[in-house]
């Protein structure tokens, strides 16, 4: 059976589909520069990898990679690759979908524009995108979009959103739509107040970040893929161009559209550690997420076994105690950055289910084990 827009995310199709989004969906290029940053390699003692599980059993490295349907994995410290592996028909050159890792990268672009004085987190969204006046987003700030505290109630599975996003098939008898036209129609009742919170609680709404991408375009005067190329892809020395999935009108899907090699996803983590992303923005991510607001949302319980002080700030999950930042996308896409140890892990996958929390937690634990081994070799 042919892999196409109707089935590209399904088991049996997603291994090929996640490497070939540009052959299935509408995309636009993310241009890399003329010179990539060299990544040196160092031998990794993979035989010493022992992933201890809560039930006192353990996994070796091949078993971990297999159980989490790993397509690509790269471990970097100080610009040196300590471990790299590809499977399930993937290669170093494979340009893989990142899904919601795109949200976290979009949040970094917002930080660049703040540093340039082109927008402020406290700005109303409607001051940059007046088209949302009269919608649920009329009085929402950029900061509230970034922290998933917009107070807007809008499920990611809403049919109209699917029709607009560009990642799903649309019935031929339906009217043509796109993200920008759709977002301005979203209506919702305000979130009820919660004692002790200075605003709405955390609630993961993808359309928040699609709107953030629109704000970035208005503030910069450029299309989002161009902002990504100029602000991050070229400065960090990406070795490959990427793709940005767009809706049918060419608007970049900021919430889920970036496709890149696993090495270049890892380079994003290095760019954060090296100060290519403004340091003040990164410190704010690490320190200023509201733990009470995150705890009032639905995902805190899933992080409790692995993050002691979980929060969400500027499109990143954070463990404030360990100073670990995490970007996460459906079907097993992950980028983890340990600021205390300077270690980055990028992992692409083609897991059959949208979200499997056991595998996310397993991968976080594997990151700790990789960090232990890397530190022992330095």
Short mmCIF file of C-alpha atoms in Angstrom, two decimals:
data_model
loop_
_atom_site.label_atom_id
_atom_site.label_comp_id
_atom_site.label_asym_id
_atom_site.label_seq_id
_atom_site.Cartn_x
_atom_site.Cartn_y
_atom_site.Cartn_z
CA UNK A 1 0.00 0.00 0.00
CA UNK A 2 1.29 3.46 -0.92
CA UNK A 3 2.31 5.81 1.90
CA UNK A 4 0.51 9.14 1.53
CA UNK A 5 -1.14 11.89 3.57
CA UNK A 6 -3.89 9.51 4.68
CA UNK A 7 -1.58 7.05 6.45
CA UNK A 8 1.95 8.49 6.76
CA UNK A 9 1.78 8.58 10.58
CA UNK A 10 0.41 5.03 10.92
CA UNK A 11 2.44 2.01 11.98
CA UNK A 12 3.84 0.32 8.92
CA UNK A 13 4.04 3.62 7.04
CA UNK A 14 5.64 6.03 9.50
CA UNK A 15 9.21 4.70 9.21
CA UNK A 16 9.29 5.86 5.59
CA UNK A 17 6.82 8.70 6.07
CA UNK A 18 8.78 10.45 8.83
CA UNK A 19 11.87 10.57 6.56
CA UNK A 20 9.95 11.78 3.52
CA UNK A 21 7.50 14.44 4.65
CA UNK A 22 8.52 16.60 1.70
CA UNK A 23 7.27 13.90 -0.68
CA UNK A 24 3.89 13.69 1.07
CA UNK A 25 3.08 17.17 2.38
CA UNK A 26 3.52 20.76 1.31
CA UNK A 27 6.90 22.00 2.61
CA UNK A 28 9.28 24.90 2.21
CA UNK A 29 13.10 24.76 2.63
CA UNK A 30 15.09 25.73 5.73
CA UNK A 31 18.35 26.88 4.21
CA UNK A 32 21.66 26.01 5.85
CA UNK A 33 24.77 28.13 5.45
CA UNK A 34 27.75 27.49 3.21
CA UNK A 35 29.81 26.02 6.04
CA UNK A 36 28.67 23.56 8.68
CA UNK A 37 30.14 23.31 12.16
CA UNK A 38 32.40 20.28 12.35
CA UNK A 39 31.44 17.68 14.90
CA UNK A 40 34.33 15.52 16.03
CA UNK A 41 33.72 11.97 17.22
CA UNK A 42 34.98 10.01 20.17
CA UNK A 43 34.70 6.29 20.85
CA UNK A 44 31.83 5.43 23.20
CA UNK A 45 31.95 2.59 25.70
CA UNK A 46 28.54 1.21 24.73
CA UNK A 47 29.16 -2.02 26.60
CA UNK A 48 29.02 -0.15 29.90
CA UNK A 49 25.52 1.18 29.17
CA UNK A 50 23.12 -0.32 31.70
CA UNK A 51 19.72 1.32 31.95
CA UNK A 52 18.38 0.54 35.40
CA UNK A 53 14.59 0.39 35.60
CA UNK A 54 12.31 1.08 38.59
CA UNK A 55 11.46 -2.65 38.85
CA UNK A 56 15.17 -3.47 39.39
CA UNK A 57 15.59 -4.91 35.89
CA UNK A 58 17.91 -3.32 33.35
CA UNK A 59 18.29 -2.83 29.60
CA UNK A 60 21.41 -2.85 27.47
CA UNK A 61 21.81 -0.24 24.74
CA UNK A 62 20.53 -2.27 21.75
CA UNK A 63 17.42 -3.25 23.71
CA UNK A 64 16.69 0.35 24.71
CA UNK A 65 17.04 1.52 21.10
CA UNK A 66 14.76 -1.26 19.88
CA UNK A 67 12.09 -0.84 22.56
CA UNK A 68 11.78 2.88 21.81
CA UNK A 69 11.71 2.44 17.99
CA UNK A 70 14.81 4.61 17.53
CA UNK A 71 15.39 5.98 14.03
CA UNK A 72 18.38 8.14 14.95
CA UNK A 73 20.24 9.16 18.11
CA UNK A 74 23.12 11.58 18.68
CA UNK A 75 24.87 12.32 21.99
CA UNK A 76 27.08 15.45 22.06
CA UNK A 77 29.25 17.16 24.66
CA UNK A 78 31.40 20.19 23.86
CA UNK A 79 30.96 19.73 20.13
CA UNK A 80 32.08 16.09 20.22
CA UNK A 81 29.79 13.22 19.25
CA UNK A 82 30.17 10.49 21.83
CA UNK A 83 27.48 8.23 20.39
CA UNK A 84 25.55 8.14 17.12
CA UNK A 85 23.37 5.42 15.67
CA UNK A 86 20.72 5.02 12.96
CA UNK A 87 18.25 2.24 12.33
CA UNK A 88 14.94 1.33 10.72
CA UNK A 89 16.20 2.45 7.25
CA UNK A 90 17.40 5.85 8.56
CA UNK A 91 20.85 7.30 7.91
CA UNK A 92 22.90 10.32 8.98
CA UNK A 93 21.44 12.25 6.04
CA UNK A 94 17.78 11.43 6.80
CA UNK A 95 15.63 14.54 7.25
CA UNK A 96 13.16 13.45 9.93
CA UNK A 97 9.97 15.02 11.18
CA UNK A 98 10.31 16.51 14.67
CA UNK A 99 6.62 17.27 15.30
CA UNK A 100 6.32 19.29 18.53
CA UNK A 101 10.07 19.71 18.96
CA UNK A 102 9.21 22.46 16.46
CA UNK A 103 7.37 24.31 19.23
CA UNK A 104 10.52 24.51 21.34
CA UNK A 105 12.61 25.73 18.40
CA UNK A 106 9.96 28.35 17.61
CA UNK A 107 10.22 29.50 21.23
CA UNK A 108 13.96 30.06 20.72
CA UNK A 109 13.26 32.26 17.69
CA UNK A 110 10.98 34.37 19.85
CA UNK A 111 13.90 34.84 22.26
CA UNK A 112 16.10 36.05 19.41
CA UNK A 113 13.51 38.67 18.41
CA UNK A 114 13.15 39.80 22.04
CA UNK A 115 16.92 40.28 22.17
CA UNK A 116 16.68 42.32 18.95
CA UNK A 117 13.95 44.51 20.43
CA UNK A 118 11.37 43.47 17.84
CA UNK A 119 8.82 42.22 20.35
CA UNK A 120 8.22 41.91 24.09
CA UNK A 121 6.80 38.87 25.87
CA UNK A 122 4.22 41.09 27.60
CA UNK A 123 2.88 42.38 24.27
CA UNK A 124 -0.67 41.45 23.40
CA UNK A 125 -0.73 39.06 20.47
CA UNK A 126 -3.32 41.30 18.83
CA UNK A 127 -0.84 44.20 18.77
CA UNK A 128 1.17 42.20 16.20
CA UNK A 129 -1.64 40.21 14.60
CA UNK A 130 -4.76 42.40 14.74
CA UNK A 131 -6.65 39.73 12.79
CA UNK A 132 -7.23 37.82 16.06
CA UNK A 133 -9.29 40.61 17.58
CA UNK A 134 -12.72 39.19 18.30
CA UNK A 135 -11.30 35.68 18.77
CA UNK A 136 -10.34 33.83 21.95
CA UNK A 137 -6.83 35.24 21.51
CA UNK A 138 -7.75 38.94 21.55
CA UNK A 139 -6.44 39.63 25.08
CA UNK A 140 -3.75 36.93 25.26
CA UNK A 141 -0.09 37.95 25.62
CA UNK A 142 2.92 36.47 23.85
CA UNK A 143 4.18 35.20 27.21
CA UNK A 144 0.93 33.30 27.72
CA UNK A 145 1.35 31.63 24.31
CA UNK A 146 4.95 30.70 25.11
CA UNK A 147 4.08 29.15 28.47
CA UNK A 148 0.89 27.39 27.32
CA UNK A 149 -1.11 29.55 29.71
CA UNK A 150 -3.34 31.30 27.18
CA UNK A 151 -6.56 30.21 28.89
CA UNK A 152 -7.87 29.22 25.46
CA UNK A 153 -9.68 25.89 25.36
CA UNK A 154 -9.00 24.27 22.01
CA UNK A 155 -8.20 20.59 21.51
CA UNK A 156 -5.49 19.51 19.10
CA UNK A 157 -7.93 16.95 17.67
CA UNK A 158 -10.50 19.58 16.66
CA UNK A 159 -11.52 18.70 13.07
CA UNK A 160 -11.28 22.29 11.83
CA UNK A 161 -7.73 22.55 13.15
CA UNK A 162 -6.76 19.32 11.39
CA UNK A 163 -8.20 20.67 8.15
CA UNK A 164 -6.16 23.87 8.49
CA UNK A 165 -2.83 22.40 9.65
CA UNK A 166 -1.68 20.64 6.50
CA UNK A 167 -0.63 17.35 8.15
CA UNK A 168 -3.93 15.59 7.57
CA UNK A 169 -6.13 14.81 4.56
CA UNK A 170 -9.07 17.09 3.85
CA UNK A 171 -12.34 15.92 2.31
CA UNK A 172 -12.64 17.26 -1.20
CA UNK A 173 -16.11 18.66 -0.49
CA UNK A 174 -14.84 20.85 2.39
CA UNK A 175 -14.02 24.52 1.93
CA UNK A 176 -10.32 25.34 1.62
CA UNK A 177 -8.84 26.69 4.85
CA UNK A 178 -5.45 27.53 6.36
CA UNK A 179 -3.93 28.17 9.78
CA UNK A 180 -4.20 31.96 9.72
CA UNK A 181 -7.83 31.96 8.64
CA UNK A 182 -8.68 29.24 11.14
CA UNK A 183 -6.95 30.74 14.21
CA UNK A 184 -8.95 33.95 14.04
CA UNK A 185 -12.18 31.92 14.29
CA UNK A 186 -11.26 30.15 17.54
CA UNK A 187 -13.65 30.97 20.36
CA UNK A 188 -13.51 29.71 23.93
CA UNK A 189 -14.70 30.48 27.43
CA UNK A 190 -11.99 31.78 29.79
CA UNK A 191 -10.34 29.27 32.11
CA UNK A 192 -11.81 29.48 35.63
CA UNK A 193 -9.39 31.05 38.14
CA UNK A 194 -7.31 28.75 40.34
CA UNK A 195 -6.30 29.83 43.82
CA UNK A 196 -2.62 30.70 44.06
CA UNK A 197 -2.04 31.17 40.32
CA UNK A 198 -1.37 34.53 38.69
CA UNK A 199 -3.28 33.55 35.55
CA UNK A 200 -4.53 30.48 33.71
CA UNK A 201 -2.96 27.08 34.39
CA UNK A 202 -0.71 25.24 31.96
CA UNK A 203 -2.70 23.64 29.15
CA UNK A 204 -0.95 22.28 26.05
CA UNK A 205 -2.66 23.85 23.03
CA UNK A 206 -0.86 23.53 19.69
CA UNK A 207 -2.67 26.44 18.06
CA UNK A 208 -0.95 28.72 20.61
CA UNK A 209 2.35 28.08 18.86
CA UNK A 210 0.97 28.29 15.35
CA UNK A 211 -0.17 31.77 16.36
CA UNK A 212 3.25 32.47 17.90
CA UNK A 213 4.81 31.66 14.53
CA UNK A 214 2.49 34.22 12.93
CA UNK A 215 3.55 36.79 15.55
CA UNK A 216 7.22 36.10 14.77
CA UNK A 217 6.58 36.68 11.08
CA UNK A 218 4.87 40.00 11.74
CA UNK A 219 7.57 41.19 14.19
CA UNK A 220 10.44 40.17 11.90
CA UNK A 221 8.86 41.02 8.56
CA UNK A 222 9.97 37.61 7.26
CA UNK A 223 8.50 34.16 6.80
CA UNK A 224 9.14 31.75 9.67
CA UNK A 225 11.47 29.36 7.77
CA UNK A 226 13.62 32.37 6.80
CA UNK A 227 13.78 33.53 10.43
CA UNK A 228 14.80 30.01 11.47
CA UNK A 229 17.50 29.86 8.82
CA UNK A 230 18.99 33.27 9.61
CA UNK A 231 18.65 33.15 13.42
CA UNK A 232 19.59 29.55 14.15
CA UNK A 233 20.27 27.17 11.25
CA UNK A 234 23.09 29.20 9.74
CA UNK A 235 24.67 30.52 12.98
CA UNK A 236 24.80 27.05 14.51
CA UNK A 237 26.39 25.59 11.35
CA UNK A 238 23.69 23.13 10.32
CA UNK A 239 25.11 20.53 7.97
CA UNK A 240 21.89 19.98 6.02
CA UNK A 241 18.97 22.05 4.81
CA UNK A 242 15.72 21.15 6.49
CA UNK A 243 12.05 21.26 5.56
CA UNK A 244 9.23 23.21 7.17
CA UNK A 245 5.78 21.67 6.71
CA UNK A 246 3.23 24.31 5.75
CA UNK A 247 -0.51 24.51 5.42
CA UNK A 248 -2.06 24.51 1.97
CA UNK A 249 -1.57 28.29 1.69
CA UNK A 250 2.14 28.12 2.55
CA UNK A 251 1.94 29.23 6.21
CA UNK A 252 4.55 27.38 8.28
CA UNK A 253 3.14 24.97 10.87
CA UNK A 254 5.12 26.33 13.83
CA UNK A 255 3.63 23.76 16.18
CA UNK A 256 4.81 20.67 14.31
CA UNK A 257 6.44 21.44 10.99
CA UNK A 258 10.25 21.34 11.30
CA UNK A 259 12.03 18.39 9.66
CA UNK A 260 15.79 18.00 10.14
CA UNK A 261 18.63 15.52 10.48
CA UNK A 262 19.20 14.10 13.94
CA UNK A 263 22.64 15.75 13.96
CA UNK A 264 21.14 19.17 13.30
CA UNK A 265 18.52 18.67 16.01
CA UNK A 266 21.44 17.96 18.37
CA UNK A 267 23.16 21.10 17.08
CA UNK A 268 20.15 23.10 18.31
CA UNK A 269 20.99 21.85 21.81
CA UNK A 270 24.64 22.83 21.34
CA UNK A 271 23.57 26.27 20.12
CA UNK A 272 21.68 26.76 23.38
CA UNK A 273 24.69 25.74 25.47
CA UNK A 274 27.11 27.85 23.40
CA UNK A 275 25.16 31.10 23.62
CA UNK A 276 23.96 31.29 20.01
CA UNK A 277 20.51 31.57 21.53
CA UNK A 278 20.47 34.62 23.87
CA UNK A 279 21.75 33.52 27.29
CA UNK A 280 19.22 35.65 29.15
CA UNK A 281 16.38 33.88 27.32
CA UNK A 282 17.81 30.46 28.17
CA UNK A 283 18.27 31.38 31.83
CA UNK A 284 14.69 32.55 31.96
CA UNK A 285 13.58 29.17 30.58
CA UNK A 286 15.60 27.33 33.22
CA UNK A 287 14.53 29.44 36.19
CA UNK A 288 11.18 31.13 35.66
CA UNK A 289 8.64 28.52 34.67
CA UNK A 290 5.78 28.28 37.15
CA UNK A 291 5.78 24.91 38.90
CA UNK A 292 2.30 25.55 40.41
CA UNK A 293 0.87 26.41 36.97
CA UNK A 294 2.35 23.24 35.48
CA UNK A 295 1.11 21.17 38.42
CA UNK A 296 -2.42 22.45 37.75
CA UNK A 297 -2.23 20.96 34.24
CA UNK A 298 -2.70 17.32 33.21
CA UNK A 299 0.93 16.26 32.58
CA UNK A 300 2.65 16.82 35.93
CA UNK A 301 1.87 13.28 37.08
CA UNK A 302 3.63 11.86 34.03
CA UNK A 303 6.84 13.72 34.84
CA UNK A 304 6.87 12.97 38.58
CA UNK A 305 8.98 9.77 38.29
CA UNK A 306 11.78 11.57 36.37
CA UNK A 307 11.63 15.36 37.04
CA UNK A 308 11.79 16.60 40.63
CA UNK A 309 10.72 20.16 39.80
CA UNK A 310 8.87 20.14 36.49
CA UNK A 311 7.78 23.36 34.82
CA UNK A 312 7.09 24.66 31.31
CA UNK A 313 8.62 27.87 30.00
CA UNK A 314 8.87 29.35 26.51
CA UNK A 315 7.86 26.08 24.83
CA UNK A 316 10.28 23.88 26.83
CA UNK A 317 9.70 21.32 29.55
CA UNK A 318 12.20 21.95 32.34
CA UNK A 319 13.40 20.17 35.46
CA UNK A 320 14.54 23.17 37.46
CA UNK A 321 16.41 21.02 39.98
CA UNK A 322 18.66 19.25 37.47
CA UNK A 323 18.70 22.13 34.94
CA UNK A 324 17.54 19.87 32.13
CA UNK A 325 15.51 21.24 29.21
CA UNK A 326 13.40 18.93 27.08
CA UNK A 327 11.64 19.34 23.74
CA UNK A 328 9.22 16.57 22.88
CA UNK A 329 7.27 15.57 19.79
CA UNK A 330 4.74 12.83 19.19
CA UNK A 331 5.85 9.36 18.09
CA UNK A 332 9.07 9.64 20.14
CA UNK A 333 10.92 12.78 19.01
CA UNK A 334 13.08 14.19 21.83
CA UNK A 335 15.80 16.75 22.45
CA UNK A 336 17.33 16.83 25.94
CA UNK A 337 19.89 19.36 27.19
CA UNK A 338 21.71 18.98 30.52
CA UNK A 339 23.11 22.41 31.44
CA UNK A 340 25.04 21.19 34.47
CA UNK A 341 26.94 18.55 32.51
CA UNK A 342 26.89 20.12 29.03
CA UNK A 343 25.43 17.02 27.40
CA UNK A 344 22.86 16.98 24.58
CA UNK A 345 20.81 14.08 23.26
CA UNK A 346 18.70 14.20 20.09
CA UNK A 347 16.52 11.20 19.33
CA UNK A 348 14.18 10.59 16.40
CA UNK A 349 11.76 7.69 16.39
CA UNK A 350 8.79 6.17 14.59
CA UNK A 351 6.82 4.87 17.55
CA UNK A 352 3.37 3.50 16.63
CA UNK A 353 1.37 5.59 19.12
CA UNK A 354 1.19 9.38 19.33
CA UNK A 355 2.34 9.50 22.95
CA UNK A 356 3.69 6.68 25.09
CA UNK A 357 4.73 8.14 28.42
CA UNK A 358 6.56 5.00 29.50
CA UNK A 359 8.90 5.40 26.52
CA UNK A 360 9.41 9.12 27.17
CA UNK A 361 10.41 8.37 30.76
CA UNK A 362 12.60 5.48 29.60
CA UNK A 363 14.42 7.83 27.23
CA UNK A 364 14.95 10.43 29.96
CA UNK A 365 16.49 7.71 32.14
CA UNK A 366 18.65 6.64 29.20
CA UNK A 367 19.84 10.23 28.89
CA UNK A 368 21.05 10.09 32.49
CA UNK A 369 22.94 6.88 31.71
CA UNK A 370 24.51 8.38 28.58
CA UNK A 371 25.53 11.42 30.64
CA UNK A 372 27.15 9.18 33.28
CA UNK A 373 29.22 7.37 30.65
CA UNK A 374 30.18 10.55 28.78
CA UNK A 375 31.37 12.19 32.01
CA UNK A 376 33.43 9.11 32.86
CA UNK A 377 35.19 9.40 29.48
CA UNK A 378 36.01 13.12 29.79
#
